[in-house]
């Protein structure tokens, strides 16, 4: 969609000093230094005046700092780390995807909707995961909710900061928020499946959906009930988008790379965020050159250098000012920036998807939508949420005793606990417990579903001895 935006600008005859706008692209590979090196290499051979990207937050912090140094804007379509929102720290950075600060606010609204009060967070240990974890933790603290435990996932060693098996099973919270990239999400979910940490005991909330094909079909029942909280474009929630631009971009894609076009309803939302990032740059650049009064001088003057850090775009302040004040209806929704933050300040939308049974096994189904303020609304009137265990009843979010074996120690003290030795027909002797306390245990067992294992203390054992 980035390329479609550039080609569309050429078809619309949008030029800079009589020349069409061109493009260069590079893959960053998830490494910040690699991203910087590739960017420098391209800038040494091309007159680059703007950057669309990078995708990942751990790359974006480095590229945003570099963009500030050389005086060109960088607009990311997927980097969501809250630390990137600071305009004073990153004056050259913009983004068309919502910040995870907004995602944290939406999760608070989700917890309030379902009367949940606490959670456990698992996050990937980089700028993306750490930023989201801090944002969620802060939002919970501000709204009277509790993050009971936090586990970091090292994306280099693929290990956890501590034992999540004992951590999750011993915790009272049963809502797990997982903030990781898709690749790591699949790994962590498989680990959770192998250790019985998913449904029906836990509700997992993911930051993105994953392919169900990576899991064995025998595990599908345990995946049912998972939720995702994901940023989406306006068309997904029936909000206003620029359909003229959208259709034109799709036509270009089909004209030049028909074999890669997935269909108009299957284009990834981040591709549409990328189109709007490129379109914002193109419009701002054209406006910059249209306001240049001196026809004898270039509107994009650059101090070139073989060393990319010494390169300077001399009209940087004017360019940034125009871009900051740019407003248009994009293919993802209304695009508008701010002098105070790097985030888009309009057109932010989220959906909740729910893993439900489907004809092919299980699939993610949209069930709720959120438009950046207010409460979550049903995605459609007919949508229902299927919770872990194929239940339609909203879980409490707390540990339940159903199916759990409880070891209960009792002291013989009539009429509360009375113990009688009973010998069966085979000569086996067992202790039969009766009394008021046994009746209470039976009532609790029926109400809560646990399995009691009653242990009668020796008659010569004191209460103090039991406690010690």
PDB file of C-alpha atoms in Angstrom, residues 159-287:
ATOM      1  CA  UNK A 159      12.762 -17.689  28.074  1.00  0.00           C
ATOM      2  CA  UNK A 160      10.656 -16.178  30.863  1.00  0.00           C
ATOM      3  CA  UNK A 161      11.810 -13.939  33.691  1.00  0.00           C
ATOM      4  CA  UNK A 162      10.377 -16.448  36.194  1.00  0.00           C
ATOM      5  CA  UNK A 163       8.306 -19.620  36.312  1.00  0.00           C
ATOM      6  CA  UNK A 164       4.979 -18.751  34.709  1.00  0.00           C
ATOM      7  CA  UNK A 165       3.529 -22.203  35.410  1.00  0.00           C
ATOM      8  CA  UNK A 166       3.630 -21.821  39.185  1.00  0.00           C
ATOM      9  CA  UNK A 167       3.064 -18.083  38.849  1.00  0.00           C
ATOM     10  CA  UNK A 168      -0.213 -18.424  36.967  1.00  0.00           C
ATOM     11  CA  UNK A 169      -1.577 -21.465  38.783  1.00  0.00           C
ATOM     12  CA  UNK A 170      -0.929 -20.008  42.247  1.00  0.00           C
ATOM     13  CA  UNK A 171      -2.322 -16.551  41.475  1.00  0.00           C
ATOM     14  CA  UNK A 172      -5.866 -15.504  42.291  1.00  0.00           C
ATOM     15  CA  UNK A 173      -6.224 -13.663  38.958  1.00  0.00           C
ATOM     16  CA  UNK A 174      -7.400 -15.641  35.946  1.00  0.00           C
ATOM     17  CA  UNK A 175      -7.184 -12.940  33.247  1.00  0.00           C
ATOM     18  CA  UNK A 176      -3.855 -13.007  31.373  1.00  0.00           C
ATOM     19  CA  UNK A 177      -2.864 -10.094  29.101  1.00  0.00           C
ATOM     20  CA  UNK A 178      -0.267 -11.174  26.532  1.00  0.00           C
ATOM     21  CA  UNK A 179       1.548  -8.314  24.745  1.00  0.00           C
ATOM     22  CA  UNK A 180       3.889  -9.840  22.191  1.00  0.00           C
ATOM     23  CA  UNK A 181       4.469  -9.908  18.448  1.00  0.00           C
ATOM     24  CA  UNK A 182       2.623 -12.617  16.534  1.00  0.00           C
ATOM     25  CA  UNK A 183       5.645 -14.928  16.257  1.00  0.00           C
ATOM     26  CA  UNK A 184       6.201 -14.945  20.005  1.00  0.00           C
ATOM     27  CA  UNK A 185       2.472 -15.118  20.730  1.00  0.00           C
ATOM     28  CA  UNK A 186       2.243 -18.498  18.990  1.00  0.00           C
ATOM     29  CA  UNK A 187       5.240 -19.816  20.959  1.00  0.00           C
ATOM     30  CA  UNK A 188       3.846 -18.647  24.297  1.00  0.00           C
ATOM     31  CA  UNK A 189       0.362 -19.997  23.600  1.00  0.00           C
ATOM     32  CA  UNK A 190       1.804 -23.392  22.682  1.00  0.00           C
ATOM     33  CA  UNK A 191       3.757 -23.396  25.954  1.00  0.00           C
ATOM     34  CA  UNK A 192       0.560 -22.483  27.806  1.00  0.00           C
ATOM     35  CA  UNK A 193      -1.321 -25.295  26.047  1.00  0.00           C
ATOM     36  CA  UNK A 194       1.373 -27.813  26.949  1.00  0.00           C
ATOM     37  CA  UNK A 195       1.095 -26.805  30.617  1.00  0.00           C
ATOM     38  CA  UNK A 196      -2.705 -26.442  30.866  1.00  0.00           C
ATOM     39  CA  UNK A 197      -2.630 -22.661  31.327  1.00  0.00           C
ATOM     40  CA  UNK A 198      -5.409 -21.746  28.871  1.00  0.00           C
ATOM     41  CA  UNK A 199      -9.115 -22.546  28.906  1.00  0.00           C
ATOM     42  CA  UNK A 200     -11.174 -23.305  30.789  1.00  0.00           C
ATOM     43  CA  UNK A 201      -9.164 -22.022  33.779  1.00  0.00           C
ATOM     44  CA  UNK A 202      -7.817 -18.802  32.226  1.00  0.00           C
ATOM     45  CA  UNK A 203      -9.025 -16.042  29.894  1.00  0.00           C
ATOM     46  CA  UNK A 204      -6.186 -14.750  27.696  1.00  0.00           C
ATOM     47  CA  UNK A 205      -6.269 -11.310  26.057  1.00  0.00           C
ATOM     48  CA  UNK A 206      -3.825 -10.982  23.145  1.00  0.00           C
ATOM     49  CA  UNK A 207      -2.467  -7.875  21.439  1.00  0.00           C
ATOM     50  CA  UNK A 208      -2.930  -9.491  18.023  1.00  0.00           C
ATOM     51  CA  UNK A 209      -4.586 -12.497  16.452  1.00  0.00           C
ATOM     52  CA  UNK A 210      -2.548 -15.506  15.362  1.00  0.00           C
ATOM     53  CA  UNK A 211      -3.076 -18.270  12.839  1.00  0.00           C
ATOM     54  CA  UNK A 212      -4.914 -21.234  14.295  1.00  0.00           C
ATOM     55  CA  UNK A 213      -3.109 -23.482  11.803  1.00  0.00           C
ATOM     56  CA  UNK A 214      -0.013 -23.505  14.022  1.00  0.00           C
ATOM     57  CA  UNK A 215      -1.889 -25.424  16.739  1.00  0.00           C
ATOM     58  CA  UNK A 216      -2.960 -29.066  16.843  1.00  0.00           C
ATOM     59  CA  UNK A 217      -6.692 -29.506  16.357  1.00  0.00           C
ATOM     60  CA  UNK A 218      -6.854 -31.422  19.633  1.00  0.00           C
ATOM     61  CA  UNK A 219      -5.989 -28.127  21.371  1.00  0.00           C
ATOM     62  CA  UNK A 220      -8.799 -26.102  19.825  1.00  0.00           C
ATOM     63  CA  UNK A 221     -11.168 -26.545  22.777  1.00  0.00           C
ATOM     64  CA  UNK A 222      -8.590 -24.960  25.071  1.00  0.00           C
ATOM     65  CA  UNK A 223      -8.168 -21.976  22.724  1.00  0.00           C
ATOM     66  CA  UNK A 224     -11.880 -21.146  22.727  1.00  0.00           C
ATOM     67  CA  UNK A 225     -12.627 -18.009  24.736  1.00  0.00           C
ATOM     68  CA  UNK A 226      -9.397 -16.122  24.035  1.00  0.00           C
ATOM     69  CA  UNK A 227      -9.777 -12.425  23.197  1.00  0.00           C
ATOM     70  CA  UNK A 228      -7.705  -9.939  21.211  1.00  0.00           C
ATOM     71  CA  UNK A 229      -7.604  -6.145  21.481  1.00  0.00           C
ATOM     72  CA  UNK A 230      -6.398  -4.770  18.132  1.00  0.00           C
ATOM     73  CA  UNK A 231      -6.249  -1.376  16.384  1.00  0.00           C
ATOM     74  CA  UNK A 232      -8.254  -1.320  13.168  1.00  0.00           C
ATOM     75  CA  UNK A 233      -9.138   1.070  10.368  1.00  0.00           C
ATOM     76  CA  UNK A 234     -12.410   2.959  10.301  1.00  0.00           C
ATOM     77  CA  UNK A 235     -14.157   0.746   7.757  1.00  0.00           C
ATOM     78  CA  UNK A 236     -13.985  -2.205  10.173  1.00  0.00           C
ATOM     79  CA  UNK A 237     -16.204  -0.353  12.664  1.00  0.00           C
ATOM     80  CA  UNK A 238     -18.371   1.361  10.009  1.00  0.00           C
ATOM     81  CA  UNK A 239     -16.648   4.726  10.509  1.00  0.00           C
ATOM     82  CA  UNK A 240     -15.976   7.180   7.695  1.00  0.00           C
ATOM     83  CA  UNK A 241     -12.982   6.506   5.413  1.00  0.00           C
ATOM     84  CA  UNK A 242     -11.868   7.858   2.045  1.00  0.00           C
ATOM     85  CA  UNK A 243     -13.313   5.231  -0.283  1.00  0.00           C
ATOM     86  CA  UNK A 244     -12.157   7.148  -3.372  1.00  0.00           C
ATOM     87  CA  UNK A 245      -8.513   6.884  -2.320  1.00  0.00           C
ATOM     88  CA  UNK A 246      -9.035   3.321  -1.130  1.00  0.00           C
ATOM     89  CA  UNK A 247     -10.517   2.088  -4.399  1.00  0.00           C
ATOM     90  CA  UNK A 248      -7.854   3.912  -6.410  1.00  0.00           C
ATOM     91  CA  UNK A 249      -5.105   2.283  -4.328  1.00  0.00           C
ATOM     92  CA  UNK A 250      -6.656  -1.159  -4.761  1.00  0.00           C
ATOM     93  CA  UNK A 251      -6.892  -0.634  -8.518  1.00  0.00           C
ATOM     94  CA  UNK A 252      -3.190   0.242  -8.671  1.00  0.00           C
ATOM     95  CA  UNK A 253      -2.274  -2.818  -6.625  1.00  0.00           C
ATOM     96  CA  UNK A 254      -4.268  -5.088  -8.924  1.00  0.00           C
ATOM     97  CA  UNK A 255      -2.838  -3.392 -12.006  1.00  0.00           C
ATOM     98  CA  UNK A 256       0.802  -3.894 -11.007  1.00  0.00           C
ATOM     99  CA  UNK A 257       0.789  -6.965  -8.713  1.00  0.00           C
ATOM    100  CA  UNK A 258      -2.496  -8.793  -9.196  1.00  0.00           C
ATOM    101  CA  UNK A 259      -1.031 -12.062  -7.922  1.00  0.00           C
ATOM    102  CA  UNK A 260      -0.309 -10.555  -4.478  1.00  0.00           C
ATOM    103  CA  UNK A 261      -3.652  -8.755  -4.027  1.00  0.00           C
ATOM    104  CA  UNK A 262      -5.627 -10.645  -1.329  1.00  0.00           C
ATOM    105  CA  UNK A 263      -8.969  -8.991  -2.053  1.00  0.00           C
ATOM    106  CA  UNK A 264     -10.409  -5.694  -0.801  1.00  0.00           C
ATOM    107  CA  UNK A 265     -11.684  -7.146   2.487  1.00  0.00           C
ATOM    108  CA  UNK A 266      -8.459  -8.988   3.331  1.00  0.00           C
ATOM    109  CA  UNK A 267      -5.886  -6.216   3.048  1.00  0.00           C
ATOM    110  CA  UNK A 268      -4.039  -5.968   6.352  1.00  0.00           C
ATOM    111  CA  UNK A 269      -5.029  -2.904   8.381  1.00  0.00           C
ATOM    112  CA  UNK A 270      -1.373  -1.975   8.842  1.00  0.00           C
ATOM    113  CA  UNK A 271      -1.116  -1.726   5.065  1.00  0.00           C
ATOM    114  CA  UNK A 272      -3.830   0.938   5.152  1.00  0.00           C
ATOM    115  CA  UNK A 273      -2.027   2.728   7.988  1.00  0.00           C
ATOM    116  CA  UNK A 274       1.075   2.667   5.752  1.00  0.00           C
ATOM    117  CA  UNK A 275      -0.854   4.210   2.847  1.00  0.00           C
ATOM    118  CA  UNK A 276      -2.012   7.093   5.042  1.00  0.00           C
ATOM    119  CA  UNK A 277       1.537   7.596   6.342  1.00  0.00           C
ATOM    120  CA  UNK A 278       2.838   7.899   2.777  1.00  0.00           C
ATOM    121  CA  UNK A 279      -0.093  10.084   1.714  1.00  0.00           C
ATOM    122  CA  UNK A 280       0.498  12.478   4.623  1.00  0.00           C
ATOM    123  CA  UNK A 281       4.135  12.848   3.562  1.00  0.00           C
ATOM    124  CA  UNK A 282       3.239  13.348  -0.095  1.00  0.00           C
ATOM    125  CA  UNK A 283       0.605  16.003   0.614  1.00  0.00           C
ATOM    126  CA  UNK A 284       2.853  17.850   3.056  1.00  0.00           C
ATOM    127  CA  UNK A 285       5.791  17.802   0.675  1.00  0.00           C
ATOM    128  CA  UNK A 286       3.655  19.147  -2.160  1.00  0.00           C
ATOM    129  CA  UNK A 287       2.286  21.888   0.095  1.00  0.00           C
TER     130      UNK A 287
END
